[in-house]
Tab-separated table of C-alpha atoms in Angstrom:
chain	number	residue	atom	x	y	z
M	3	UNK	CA	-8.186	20.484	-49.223
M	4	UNK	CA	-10.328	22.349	-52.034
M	5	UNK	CA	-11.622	20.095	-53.995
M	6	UNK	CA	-11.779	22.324	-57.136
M	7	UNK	CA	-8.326	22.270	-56.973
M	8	UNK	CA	-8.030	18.574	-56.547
M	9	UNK	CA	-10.128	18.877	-59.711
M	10	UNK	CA	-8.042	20.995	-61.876
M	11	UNK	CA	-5.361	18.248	-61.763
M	12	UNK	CA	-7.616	16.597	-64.469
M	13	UNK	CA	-7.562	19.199	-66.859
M	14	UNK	CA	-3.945	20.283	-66.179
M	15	UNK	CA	-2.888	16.569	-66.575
M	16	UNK	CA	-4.696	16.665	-70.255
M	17	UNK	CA	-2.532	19.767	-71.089
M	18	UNK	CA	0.898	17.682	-69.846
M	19	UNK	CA	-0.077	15.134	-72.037
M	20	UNK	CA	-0.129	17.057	-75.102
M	21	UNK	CA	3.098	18.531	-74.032
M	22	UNK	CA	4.451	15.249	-73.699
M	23	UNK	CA	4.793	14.344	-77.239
M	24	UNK	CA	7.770	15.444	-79.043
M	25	UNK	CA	5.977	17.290	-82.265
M	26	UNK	CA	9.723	17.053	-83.775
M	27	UNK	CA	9.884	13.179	-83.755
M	28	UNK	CA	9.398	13.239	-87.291
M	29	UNK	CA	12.292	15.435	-88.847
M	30	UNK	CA	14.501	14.754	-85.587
M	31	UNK	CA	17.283	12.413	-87.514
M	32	UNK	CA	17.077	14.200	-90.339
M	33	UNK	CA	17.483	17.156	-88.673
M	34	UNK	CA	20.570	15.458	-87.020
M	35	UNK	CA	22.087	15.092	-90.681
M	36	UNK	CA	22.096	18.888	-90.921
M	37	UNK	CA	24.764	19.326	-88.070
M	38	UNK	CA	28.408	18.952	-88.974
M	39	UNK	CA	30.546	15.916	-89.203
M	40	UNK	CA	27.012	13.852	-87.928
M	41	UNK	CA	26.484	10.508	-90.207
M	42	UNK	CA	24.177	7.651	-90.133
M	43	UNK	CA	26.414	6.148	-88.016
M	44	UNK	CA	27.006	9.140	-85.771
M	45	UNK	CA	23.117	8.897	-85.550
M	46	UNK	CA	23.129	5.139	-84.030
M	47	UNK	CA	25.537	6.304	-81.362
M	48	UNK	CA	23.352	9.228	-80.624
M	49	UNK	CA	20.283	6.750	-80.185
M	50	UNK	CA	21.878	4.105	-78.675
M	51	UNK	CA	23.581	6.661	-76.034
M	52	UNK	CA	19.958	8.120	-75.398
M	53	UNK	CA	18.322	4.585	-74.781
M	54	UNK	CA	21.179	3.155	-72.574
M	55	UNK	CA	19.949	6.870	-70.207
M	56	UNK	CA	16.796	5.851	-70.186
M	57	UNK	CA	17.474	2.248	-69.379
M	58	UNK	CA	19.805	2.900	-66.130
M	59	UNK	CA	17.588	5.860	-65.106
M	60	UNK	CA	14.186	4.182	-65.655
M	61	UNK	CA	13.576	2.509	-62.243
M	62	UNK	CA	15.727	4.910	-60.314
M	63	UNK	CA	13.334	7.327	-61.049
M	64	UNK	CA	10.288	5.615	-60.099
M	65	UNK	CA	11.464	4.848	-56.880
M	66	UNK	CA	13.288	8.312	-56.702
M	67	UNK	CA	9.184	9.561	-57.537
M	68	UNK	CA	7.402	7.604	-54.925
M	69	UNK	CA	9.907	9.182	-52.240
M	70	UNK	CA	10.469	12.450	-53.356
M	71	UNK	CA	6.579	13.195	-54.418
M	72	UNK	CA	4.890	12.526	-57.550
M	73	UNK	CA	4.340	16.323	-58.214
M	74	UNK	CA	7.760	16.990	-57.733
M	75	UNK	CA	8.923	14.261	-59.885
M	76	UNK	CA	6.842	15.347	-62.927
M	77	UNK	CA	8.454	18.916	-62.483
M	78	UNK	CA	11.517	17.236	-62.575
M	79	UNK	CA	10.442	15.575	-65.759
M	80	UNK	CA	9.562	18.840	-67.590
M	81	UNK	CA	12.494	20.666	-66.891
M	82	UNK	CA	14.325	18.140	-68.222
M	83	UNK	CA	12.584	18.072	-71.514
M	84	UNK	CA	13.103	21.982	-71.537
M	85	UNK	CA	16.612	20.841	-71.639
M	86	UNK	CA	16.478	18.417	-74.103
M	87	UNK	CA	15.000	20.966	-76.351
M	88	UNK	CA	17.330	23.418	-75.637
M	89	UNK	CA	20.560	20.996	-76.451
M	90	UNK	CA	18.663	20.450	-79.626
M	91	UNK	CA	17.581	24.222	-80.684
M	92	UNK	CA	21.123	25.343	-80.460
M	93	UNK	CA	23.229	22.274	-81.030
M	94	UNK	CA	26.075	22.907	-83.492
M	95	UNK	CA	28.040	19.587	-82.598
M	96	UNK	CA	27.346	15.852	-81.692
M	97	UNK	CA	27.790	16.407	-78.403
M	98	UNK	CA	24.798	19.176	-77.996
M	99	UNK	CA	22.778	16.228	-79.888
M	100	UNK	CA	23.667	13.544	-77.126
M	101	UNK	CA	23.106	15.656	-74.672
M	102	UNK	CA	19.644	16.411	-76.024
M	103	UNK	CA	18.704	12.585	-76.311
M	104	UNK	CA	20.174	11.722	-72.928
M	105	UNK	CA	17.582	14.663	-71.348
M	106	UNK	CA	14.736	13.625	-73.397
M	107	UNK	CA	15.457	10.032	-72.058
M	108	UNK	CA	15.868	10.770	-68.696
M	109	UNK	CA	12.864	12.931	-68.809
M	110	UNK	CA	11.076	10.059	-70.271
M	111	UNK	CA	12.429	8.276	-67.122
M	112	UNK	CA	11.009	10.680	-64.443
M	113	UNK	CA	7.528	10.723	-66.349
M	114	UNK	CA	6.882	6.910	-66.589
M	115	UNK	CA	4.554	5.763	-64.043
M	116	UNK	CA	4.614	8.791	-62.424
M	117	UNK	CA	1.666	10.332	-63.800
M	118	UNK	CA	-0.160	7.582	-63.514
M	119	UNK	CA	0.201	7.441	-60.006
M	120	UNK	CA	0.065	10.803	-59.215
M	121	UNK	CA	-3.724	11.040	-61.254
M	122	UNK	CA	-4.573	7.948	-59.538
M	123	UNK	CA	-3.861	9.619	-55.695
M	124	UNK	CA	-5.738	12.532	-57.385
M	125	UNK	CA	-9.030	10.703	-57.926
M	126	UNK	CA	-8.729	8.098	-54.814
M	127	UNK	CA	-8.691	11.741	-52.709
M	128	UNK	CA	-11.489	12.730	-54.988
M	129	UNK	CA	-13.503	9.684	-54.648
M	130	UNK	CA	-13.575	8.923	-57.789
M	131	UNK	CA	-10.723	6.323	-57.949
M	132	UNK	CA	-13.173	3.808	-60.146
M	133	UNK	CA	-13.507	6.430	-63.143
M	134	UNK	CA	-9.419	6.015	-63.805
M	135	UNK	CA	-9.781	4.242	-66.607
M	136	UNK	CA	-12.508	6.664	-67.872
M	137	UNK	CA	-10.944	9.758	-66.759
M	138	UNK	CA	-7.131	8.639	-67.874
M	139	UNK	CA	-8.668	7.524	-71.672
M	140	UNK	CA	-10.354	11.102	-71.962
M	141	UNK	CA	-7.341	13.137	-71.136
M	142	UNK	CA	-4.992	10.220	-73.148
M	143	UNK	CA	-7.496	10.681	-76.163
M	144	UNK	CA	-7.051	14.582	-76.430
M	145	UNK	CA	-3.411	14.094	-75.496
M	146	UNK	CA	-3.188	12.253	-79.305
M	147	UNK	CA	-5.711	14.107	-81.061
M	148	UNK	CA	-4.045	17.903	-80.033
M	149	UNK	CA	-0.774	16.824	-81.026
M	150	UNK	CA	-1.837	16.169	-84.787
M	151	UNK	CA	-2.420	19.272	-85.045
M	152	UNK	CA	1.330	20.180	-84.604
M	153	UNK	CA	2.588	17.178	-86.304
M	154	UNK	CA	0.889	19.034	-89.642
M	155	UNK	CA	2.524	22.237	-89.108
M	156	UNK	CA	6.092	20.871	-88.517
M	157	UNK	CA	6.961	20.413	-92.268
M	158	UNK	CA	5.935	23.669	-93.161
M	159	UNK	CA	8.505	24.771	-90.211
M	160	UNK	CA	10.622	22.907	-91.589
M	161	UNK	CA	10.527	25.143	-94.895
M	162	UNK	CA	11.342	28.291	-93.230
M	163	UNK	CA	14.476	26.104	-91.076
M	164	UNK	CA	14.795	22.882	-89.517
M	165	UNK	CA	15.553	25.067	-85.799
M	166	UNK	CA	11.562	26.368	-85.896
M	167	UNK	CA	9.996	23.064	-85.071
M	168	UNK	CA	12.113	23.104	-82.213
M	169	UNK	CA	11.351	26.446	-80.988
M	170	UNK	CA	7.773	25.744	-81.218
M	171	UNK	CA	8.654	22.707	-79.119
M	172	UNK	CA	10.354	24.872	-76.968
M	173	UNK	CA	7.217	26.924	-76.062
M	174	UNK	CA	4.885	23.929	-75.564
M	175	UNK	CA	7.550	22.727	-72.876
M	176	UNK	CA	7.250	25.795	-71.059
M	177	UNK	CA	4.096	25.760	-70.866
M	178	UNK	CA	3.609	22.394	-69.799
M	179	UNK	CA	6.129	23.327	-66.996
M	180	UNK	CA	3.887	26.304	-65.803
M	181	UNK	CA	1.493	23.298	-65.526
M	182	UNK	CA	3.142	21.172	-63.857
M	183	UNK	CA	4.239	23.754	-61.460
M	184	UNK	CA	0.534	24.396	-60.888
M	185	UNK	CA	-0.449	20.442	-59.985
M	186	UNK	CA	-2.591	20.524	-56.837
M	187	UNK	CA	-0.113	17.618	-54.650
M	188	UNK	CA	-3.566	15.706	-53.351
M	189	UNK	CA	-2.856	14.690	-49.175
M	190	UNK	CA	-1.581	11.593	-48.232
M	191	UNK	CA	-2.204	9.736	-44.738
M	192	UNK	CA	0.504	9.798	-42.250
M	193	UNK	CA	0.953	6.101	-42.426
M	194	UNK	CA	1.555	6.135	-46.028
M	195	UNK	CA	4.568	8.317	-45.632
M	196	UNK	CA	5.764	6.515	-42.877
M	197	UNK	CA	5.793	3.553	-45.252
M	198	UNK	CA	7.677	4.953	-47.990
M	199	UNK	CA	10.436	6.625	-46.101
M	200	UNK	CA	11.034	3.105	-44.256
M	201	UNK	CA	10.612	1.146	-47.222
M	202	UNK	CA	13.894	0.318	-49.599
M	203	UNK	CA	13.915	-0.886	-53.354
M	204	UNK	CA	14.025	-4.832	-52.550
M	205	UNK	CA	11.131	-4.167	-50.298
M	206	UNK	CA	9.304	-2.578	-53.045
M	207	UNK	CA	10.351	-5.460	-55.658
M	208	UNK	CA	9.061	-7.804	-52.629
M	209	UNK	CA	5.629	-6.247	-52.571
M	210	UNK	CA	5.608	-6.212	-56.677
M	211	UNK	CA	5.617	-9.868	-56.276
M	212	UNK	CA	3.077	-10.462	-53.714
M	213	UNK	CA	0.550	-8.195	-55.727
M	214	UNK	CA	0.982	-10.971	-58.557
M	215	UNK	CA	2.066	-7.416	-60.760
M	216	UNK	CA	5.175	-8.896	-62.496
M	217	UNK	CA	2.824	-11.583	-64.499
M	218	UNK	CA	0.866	-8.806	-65.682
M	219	UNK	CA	3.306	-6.506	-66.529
M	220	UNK	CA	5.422	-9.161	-68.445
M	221	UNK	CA	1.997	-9.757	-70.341
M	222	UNK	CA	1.828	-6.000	-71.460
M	223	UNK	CA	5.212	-5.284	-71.960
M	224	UNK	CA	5.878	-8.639	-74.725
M	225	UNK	CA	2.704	-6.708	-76.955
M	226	UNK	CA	3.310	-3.458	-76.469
M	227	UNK	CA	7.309	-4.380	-77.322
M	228	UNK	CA	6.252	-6.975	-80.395
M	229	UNK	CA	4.391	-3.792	-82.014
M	230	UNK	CA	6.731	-1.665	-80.911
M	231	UNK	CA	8.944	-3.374	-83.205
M	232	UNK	CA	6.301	-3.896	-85.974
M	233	UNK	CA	6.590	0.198	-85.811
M	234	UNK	CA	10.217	0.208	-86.113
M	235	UNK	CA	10.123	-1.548	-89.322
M	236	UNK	CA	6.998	0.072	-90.973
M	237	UNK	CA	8.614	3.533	-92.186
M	238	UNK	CA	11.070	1.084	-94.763
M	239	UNK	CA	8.465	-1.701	-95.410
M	240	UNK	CA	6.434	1.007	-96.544
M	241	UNK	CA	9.426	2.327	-98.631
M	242	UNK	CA	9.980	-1.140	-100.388
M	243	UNK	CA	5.994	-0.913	-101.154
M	244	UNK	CA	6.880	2.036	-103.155
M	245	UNK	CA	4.294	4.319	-101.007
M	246	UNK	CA	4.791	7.845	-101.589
M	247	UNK	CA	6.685	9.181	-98.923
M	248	UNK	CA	3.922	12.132	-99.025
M	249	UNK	CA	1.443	9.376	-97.669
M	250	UNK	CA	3.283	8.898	-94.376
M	251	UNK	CA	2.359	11.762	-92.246
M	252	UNK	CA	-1.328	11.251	-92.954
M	253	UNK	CA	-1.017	7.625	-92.844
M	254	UNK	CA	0.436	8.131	-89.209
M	255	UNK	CA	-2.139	11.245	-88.121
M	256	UNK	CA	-4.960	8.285	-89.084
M	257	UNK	CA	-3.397	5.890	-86.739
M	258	UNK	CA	-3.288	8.106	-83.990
M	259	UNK	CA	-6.571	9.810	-84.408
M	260	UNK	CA	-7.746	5.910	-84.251
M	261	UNK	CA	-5.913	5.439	-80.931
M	262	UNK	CA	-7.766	8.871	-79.960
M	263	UNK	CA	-11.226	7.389	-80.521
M	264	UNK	CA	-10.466	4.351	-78.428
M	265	UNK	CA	-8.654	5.913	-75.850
M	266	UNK	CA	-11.951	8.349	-75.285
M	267	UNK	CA	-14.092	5.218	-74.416
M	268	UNK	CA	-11.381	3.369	-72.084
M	269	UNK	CA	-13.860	3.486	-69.497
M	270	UNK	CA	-16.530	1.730	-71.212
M	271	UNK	CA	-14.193	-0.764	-72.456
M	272	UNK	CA	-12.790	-1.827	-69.522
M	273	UNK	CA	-16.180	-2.601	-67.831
M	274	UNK	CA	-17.265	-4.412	-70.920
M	275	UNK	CA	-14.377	-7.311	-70.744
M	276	UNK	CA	-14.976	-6.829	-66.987
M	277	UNK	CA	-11.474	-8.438	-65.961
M	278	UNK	CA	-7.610	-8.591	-66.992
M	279	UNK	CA	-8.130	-12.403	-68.148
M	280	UNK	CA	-10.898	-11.601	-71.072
M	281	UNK	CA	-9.286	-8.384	-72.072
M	282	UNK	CA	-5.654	-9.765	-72.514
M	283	UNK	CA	-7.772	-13.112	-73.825
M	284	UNK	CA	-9.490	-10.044	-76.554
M	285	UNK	CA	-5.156	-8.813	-77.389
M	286	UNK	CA	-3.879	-12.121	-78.298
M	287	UNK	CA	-6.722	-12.353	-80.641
M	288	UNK	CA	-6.452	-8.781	-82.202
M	289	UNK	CA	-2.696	-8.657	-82.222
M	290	UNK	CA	-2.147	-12.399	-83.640
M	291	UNK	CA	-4.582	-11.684	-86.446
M	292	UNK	CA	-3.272	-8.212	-87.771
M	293	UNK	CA	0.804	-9.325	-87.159
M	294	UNK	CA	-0.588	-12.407	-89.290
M	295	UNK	CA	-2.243	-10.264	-92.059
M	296	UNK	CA	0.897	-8.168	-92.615
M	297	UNK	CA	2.133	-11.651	-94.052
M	298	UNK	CA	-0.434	-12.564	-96.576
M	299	UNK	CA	-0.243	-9.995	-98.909
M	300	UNK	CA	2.556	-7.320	-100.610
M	301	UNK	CA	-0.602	-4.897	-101.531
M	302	UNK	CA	0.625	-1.349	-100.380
M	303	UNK	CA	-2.428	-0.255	-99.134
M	304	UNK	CA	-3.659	-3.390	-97.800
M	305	UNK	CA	-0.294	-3.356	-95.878
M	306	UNK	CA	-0.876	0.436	-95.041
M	307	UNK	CA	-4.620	-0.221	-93.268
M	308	UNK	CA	-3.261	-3.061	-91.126
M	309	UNK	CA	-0.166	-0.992	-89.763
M	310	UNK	CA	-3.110	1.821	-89.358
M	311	UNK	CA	-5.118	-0.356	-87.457
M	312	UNK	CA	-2.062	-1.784	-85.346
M	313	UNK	CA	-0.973	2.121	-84.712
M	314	UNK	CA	-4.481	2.376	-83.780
M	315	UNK	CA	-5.017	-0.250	-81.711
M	316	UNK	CA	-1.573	-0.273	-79.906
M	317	UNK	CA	-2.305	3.380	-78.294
M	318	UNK	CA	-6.214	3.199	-77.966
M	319	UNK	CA	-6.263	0.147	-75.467
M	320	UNK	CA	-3.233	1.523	-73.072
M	321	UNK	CA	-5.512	2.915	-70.908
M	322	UNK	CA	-7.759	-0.087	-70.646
M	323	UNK	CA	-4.757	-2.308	-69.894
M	324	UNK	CA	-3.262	0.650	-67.490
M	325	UNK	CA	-6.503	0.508	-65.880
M	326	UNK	CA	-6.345	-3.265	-64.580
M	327	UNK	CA	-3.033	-3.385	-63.420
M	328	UNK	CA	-3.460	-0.383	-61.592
M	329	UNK	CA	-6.471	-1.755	-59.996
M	330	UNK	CA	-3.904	-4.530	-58.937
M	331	UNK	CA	-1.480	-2.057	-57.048
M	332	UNK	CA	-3.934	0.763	-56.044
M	333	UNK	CA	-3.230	0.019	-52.636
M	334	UNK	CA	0.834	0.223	-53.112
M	335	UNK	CA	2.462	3.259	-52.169
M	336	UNK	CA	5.432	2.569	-55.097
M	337	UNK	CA	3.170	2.547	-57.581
M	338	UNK	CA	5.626	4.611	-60.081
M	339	UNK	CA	8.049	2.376	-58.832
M	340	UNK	CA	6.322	-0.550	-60.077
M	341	UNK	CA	5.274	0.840	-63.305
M	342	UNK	CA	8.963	1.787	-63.873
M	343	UNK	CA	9.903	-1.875	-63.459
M	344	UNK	CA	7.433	-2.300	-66.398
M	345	UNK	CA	9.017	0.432	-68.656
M	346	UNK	CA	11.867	-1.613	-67.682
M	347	UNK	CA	10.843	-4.451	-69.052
M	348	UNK	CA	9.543	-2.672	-72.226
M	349	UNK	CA	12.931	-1.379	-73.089
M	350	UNK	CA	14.875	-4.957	-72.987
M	351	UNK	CA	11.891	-6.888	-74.927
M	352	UNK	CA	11.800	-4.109	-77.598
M	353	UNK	CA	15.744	-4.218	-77.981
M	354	UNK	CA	15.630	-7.550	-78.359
M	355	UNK	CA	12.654	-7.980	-80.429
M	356	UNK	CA	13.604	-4.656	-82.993
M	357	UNK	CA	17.561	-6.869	-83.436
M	358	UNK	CA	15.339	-9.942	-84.033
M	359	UNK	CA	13.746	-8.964	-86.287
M	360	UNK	CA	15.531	-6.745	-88.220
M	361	UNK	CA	18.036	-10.172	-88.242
M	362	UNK	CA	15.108	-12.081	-89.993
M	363	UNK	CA	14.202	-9.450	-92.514
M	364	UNK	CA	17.870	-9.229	-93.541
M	365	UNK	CA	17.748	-13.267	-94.003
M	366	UNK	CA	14.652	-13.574	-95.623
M	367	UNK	CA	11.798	-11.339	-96.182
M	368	UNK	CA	9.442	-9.134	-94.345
M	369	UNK	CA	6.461	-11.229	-94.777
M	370	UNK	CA	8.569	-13.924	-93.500
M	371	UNK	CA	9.696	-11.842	-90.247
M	372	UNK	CA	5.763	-10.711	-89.552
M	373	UNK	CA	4.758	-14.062	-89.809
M	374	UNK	CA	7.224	-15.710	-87.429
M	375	UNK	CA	6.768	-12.475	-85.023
M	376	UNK	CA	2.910	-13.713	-85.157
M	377	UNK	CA	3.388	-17.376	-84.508
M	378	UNK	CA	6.069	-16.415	-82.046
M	379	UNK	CA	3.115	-13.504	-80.141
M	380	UNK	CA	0.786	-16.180	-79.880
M	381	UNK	CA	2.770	-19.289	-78.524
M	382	UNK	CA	4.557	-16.993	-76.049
M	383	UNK	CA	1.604	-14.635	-74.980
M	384	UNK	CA	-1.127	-18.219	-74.559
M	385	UNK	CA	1.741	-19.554	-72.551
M	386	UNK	CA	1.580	-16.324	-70.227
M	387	UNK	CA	-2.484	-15.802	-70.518
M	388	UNK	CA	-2.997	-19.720	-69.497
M	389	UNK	CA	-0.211	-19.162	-66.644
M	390	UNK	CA	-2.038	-15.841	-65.451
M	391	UNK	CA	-5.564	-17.657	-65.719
M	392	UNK	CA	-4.134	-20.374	-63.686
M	393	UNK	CA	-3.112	-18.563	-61.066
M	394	UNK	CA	-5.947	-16.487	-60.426
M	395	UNK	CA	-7.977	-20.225	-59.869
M	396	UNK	CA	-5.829	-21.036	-56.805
């Protein structure tokens, strides 16, 4: 195969990745509150509709990726967040609005793992399957900083009418469908596809477990679902505060371009910590200490720069941590299967988590919620780090 093609996948991944985020994320409830008869309440149905999607679909479509093709599955993915725009561009009821969250989920579904595995075939055909991490935190790094861009001009959209962010959104989706449709599928042995058509689900789950990946991914998915959560609640913590709501968008674009800076030396930062045990030793640390610091103080701005540094910190170090467990299941044909079963994961620790603490805040205070969310991060996350450690001595 030509190898300049091979190549191009790089670039043409970087461009997906922009596409991926949803530039409207900001104004999208509100912009629910603008179609008849929707309420707040309407609004939890909407989400809760869209999540439950994404829940049943998530590791259906892994495994549906890993035997359907990887390329395939990500132009899957894009034409169904074509979709989702479209339901939301020209929705004039609730049920266009549901519809548009249950695509966006369900392309959300078809894209997890996926594109990881697909880049990761690209550059093991490449040889060049030990500059993942470097190559994934370059293209993840413009894939945040791009997007900022956008994020700025959606409010002055927004003044002409609340349907031009989405037809902007509209055109970045069919673009990033052109690219997908222009992915380079790299080759795969014989034997490999003789493996996946032979293999079934509970064989795949089987293998999951022999690779040790379920510790790891349990690991990843508790922080990224305990900030997750932190994220949930930052928006009205920030209201209480009394922080101008003006401050928001920038306060969010600094996070983010954070997460780009890190995210552009993922490489470097996974061969400093050198393994999974110091680098998730190097979280527990981090995470404990700025979940703590949320709880010492009701300064706005001191409360601001933590939640900056947690937005920044949260994004920058995916790749790093996507990097080691995919050196763990590089030699797995399922791997968007597995990482599905990850997403998985994600999506019942961050329901549970968000109701948690949401339930605490409502009791007591916020200080009071990040501080038990802190002391809960560190018990629970030692117990798994000293468990993972453990087993890597036998």
């Amino acid at each position: 195969m030509n190898r300049s093609k091979l190549e191009s996948n790089i670039w043409k991944y970087t461009v997906l990745l922009v596409a991926n985020k949803r530039i409207y994320a900001a104004i999208l409830t509100a912009y629910y509150l603008t179609i008849p008869d929707v309420t707040a309440q309407t609004i939890g149905v909407i989400l809760l509709i869209g999540n439950l999607a994404g829940f049943v679909f998530e590791i259906p479509s892994g495994y549906v990726s890993d035997k359907l093709g990887h390329k395939q599955a990500i132009v899957i993915s894009r034409l169904l967040f074509v979709a989702s725009t479209l339901f939301f561009l020209f929705a004039d009821s609730t049920n266009y609005l549901i519809l548009g969250s249950v695509f966006l989920s369900l392309g959300l579904a078809f894209l997890s793992g996926t594109g990881s595995a697909f880049m990761h075939e690209t550059l093991s055909a490449l040889n060049r399957e030990n500059d993942y991490t470097k190559v994934m935190g370059k293209a993840s790094s413009i894939g945040f900083a791009v997007p900022i861009i956008f994020t700025v001009i959606v409010p002055f959209l927004v003044s002409i009418n609340y349907q031009a962010p989405f037809a902007l959104a509209l055109v970045i989706d069919l673009v990033g469908l052109m690219v997908a449709l222009a992915l380079t599928t790299p080759p795969v042995k014989p034997e490999q596809i003789e493996e996946v058509n032979a293999t079934n689900f509970k064989q795949v789950v089987q293998v999951g477990y022999q690779l040790g990946f379920f510790k790891y991914a349990l690991f990843s998915s508790l922080g990224a679902s305990v900030l997750f959560g932190i994220g949930i609640f930052r928006a009205p913590y920030q209201v209480l505060l009394e922080i101008p709501v003006i401050w928001y968008g920038v306060l969010f674009g600094l996070g983010r371009a954070l997460a780009s800076l890190i995210l552009a030396y993922s490489g470097q930062l996974k061969d400093y910590f050198g393994n999974i045990v110091l680098f998730y030793r190097f979280e527990i640390i981090l995470y404990t200490a700025l979940i703590l610091l949320l709880s010492v103080t009701v300064n706005p701005w001191f409360v601001a720069g933590v939640f900056i540094l947690i937005n920044g910190f949260q994004w920058g170090l995916t790749q790093v941590s996507r990097g080691f467990i995919m050196d763990i299941i590089k030699n797995s044909n399922f791997k968007a299967t597995l990482l599905s079963t990850q997403s998985q994961i994600n999506n019942i620790l961050q329901g549970v988590l968000s109701f948690a603490i949401g339930l605490t805040i409502e009791h007591t205070t916020y200080q009071m919620a990040f501080f038990g969310l802190g002391i809960f991060f560190l018990l629970a996350s030692l117990s798994m780090y000293l468990y993972i450690k453990k087993s890597l001595l036998k």
